Amino acid sequence: MRSEEEVREQYEFLKEQLESDEMRHEGVRKLFTHYRRALGWVLEEEHM
C-alpha cells in the first residue's frame, strides 16, 4: 500500500497534467479524469 503522501503527489501531478495545454486529446483527457477521481475516492475513504 502506498503512503498518503505518495498518493497525494501522484494526484497533484495528474492535476497539473490535465491542466496542461498538451492534454488536448479527448480520450486521454477522459482517462486521466477517471484516474484522478479514483485517487480522490481513495483519499476520502482513508479519512472516514
mmCIF file of C-alpha atoms in Angstrom:
data_model
loop_
_atom_site.group_PDB
_atom_site.id
_atom_site.type_symbol
_atom_site.label_atom_id
_atom_site.label_comp_id
_atom_site.label_asym_id
_atom_site.label_seq_id
_atom_site.Cartn_x
_atom_site.Cartn_y
_atom_site.Cartn_z
ATOM 1 C CA MET A 1 0.000 0.000 0.000
ATOM 2 C CA ARG A 2 1.286 3.420 -0.859
ATOM 3 C CA SER A 3 1.572 6.139 1.708
ATOM 4 C CA GLU A 4 -0.848 9.043 1.692
ATOM 5 C CA GLU A 5 1.995 11.378 0.716
ATOM 6 C CA GLU A 6 2.799 9.294 -2.401
ATOM 7 C CA VAL A 7 -0.866 9.221 -3.446
ATOM 8 C CA ARG A 8 -1.196 12.973 -2.950
ATOM 9 C CA GLU A 9 1.936 13.607 -5.026
ATOM 10 C CA GLN A 10 0.533 11.482 -7.859
ATOM 11 C CA TYR A 11 -2.814 13.270 -7.584
ATOM 12 C CA GLU A 12 -1.169 16.697 -7.861
ATOM 13 C CA PHE A 13 0.938 15.506 -10.810
ATOM 14 C CA LEU A 14 -2.174 14.285 -12.639
ATOM 15 C CA LYS A 15 -3.981 17.531 -11.859
ATOM 16 C CA GLU A 16 -1.137 19.536 -13.408
ATOM 17 C CA GLN A 17 -1.068 17.227 -16.448
ATOM 18 C CA LEU A 18 -4.809 17.650 -17.004
ATOM 19 C CA GLU A 19 -4.476 21.432 -16.910
ATOM 20 C CA SER A 20 -1.571 21.365 -19.382
ATOM 21 C CA ASP A 21 -2.090 22.545 -22.976
ATOM 22 C CA GLU A 22 -0.561 19.284 -24.187
ATOM 23 C CA MET A 23 -3.559 17.291 -22.927
ATOM 24 C CA ARG A 24 -5.843 18.056 -25.853
ATOM 25 C CA HIS A 25 -6.765 14.547 -26.975
ATOM 26 C CA GLU A 26 -10.214 13.904 -25.502
ATOM 27 C CA GLY A 27 -9.719 10.156 -24.858
ATOM 28 C CA VAL A 28 -6.529 10.723 -22.888
ATOM 29 C CA ARG A 29 -8.177 13.569 -21.002
ATOM 30 C CA LYS A 30 -11.104 11.335 -20.004
ATOM 31 C CA LEU A 31 -8.757 8.561 -18.888
ATOM 32 C CA PHE A 32 -6.816 10.886 -16.599
ATOM 33 C CA THR A 33 -10.035 12.413 -15.290
ATOM 34 C CA HIS A 34 -11.316 8.978 -14.228
ATOM 35 C CA TYR A 35 -7.966 8.104 -12.650
ATOM 36 C CA ARG A 36 -7.947 11.403 -10.798
ATOM 37 C CA ARG A 37 -11.448 10.753 -9.430
ATOM 38 C CA ALA A 38 -10.417 7.269 -8.302
ATOM 39 C CA LEU A 39 -7.468 8.691 -6.375
ATOM 40 C CA GLY A 40 -9.802 11.229 -4.770
ATOM 41 C CA TRP A 41 -12.140 8.474 -3.613
ATOM 42 C CA VAL A 42 -9.232 6.502 -2.158
ATOM 43 C CA LEU A 43 -8.098 9.527 -0.173
ATOM 44 C CA GLU A 44 -11.653 10.205 1.089
ATOM 45 C CA GLU A 45 -12.209 6.596 2.186
ATOM 46 C CA GLU A 46 -8.988 6.569 4.204
ATOM 47 C CA HIS A 47 -10.214 9.539 6.233
ATOM 48 C CA MET A 48 -13.664 8.095 7.088
#
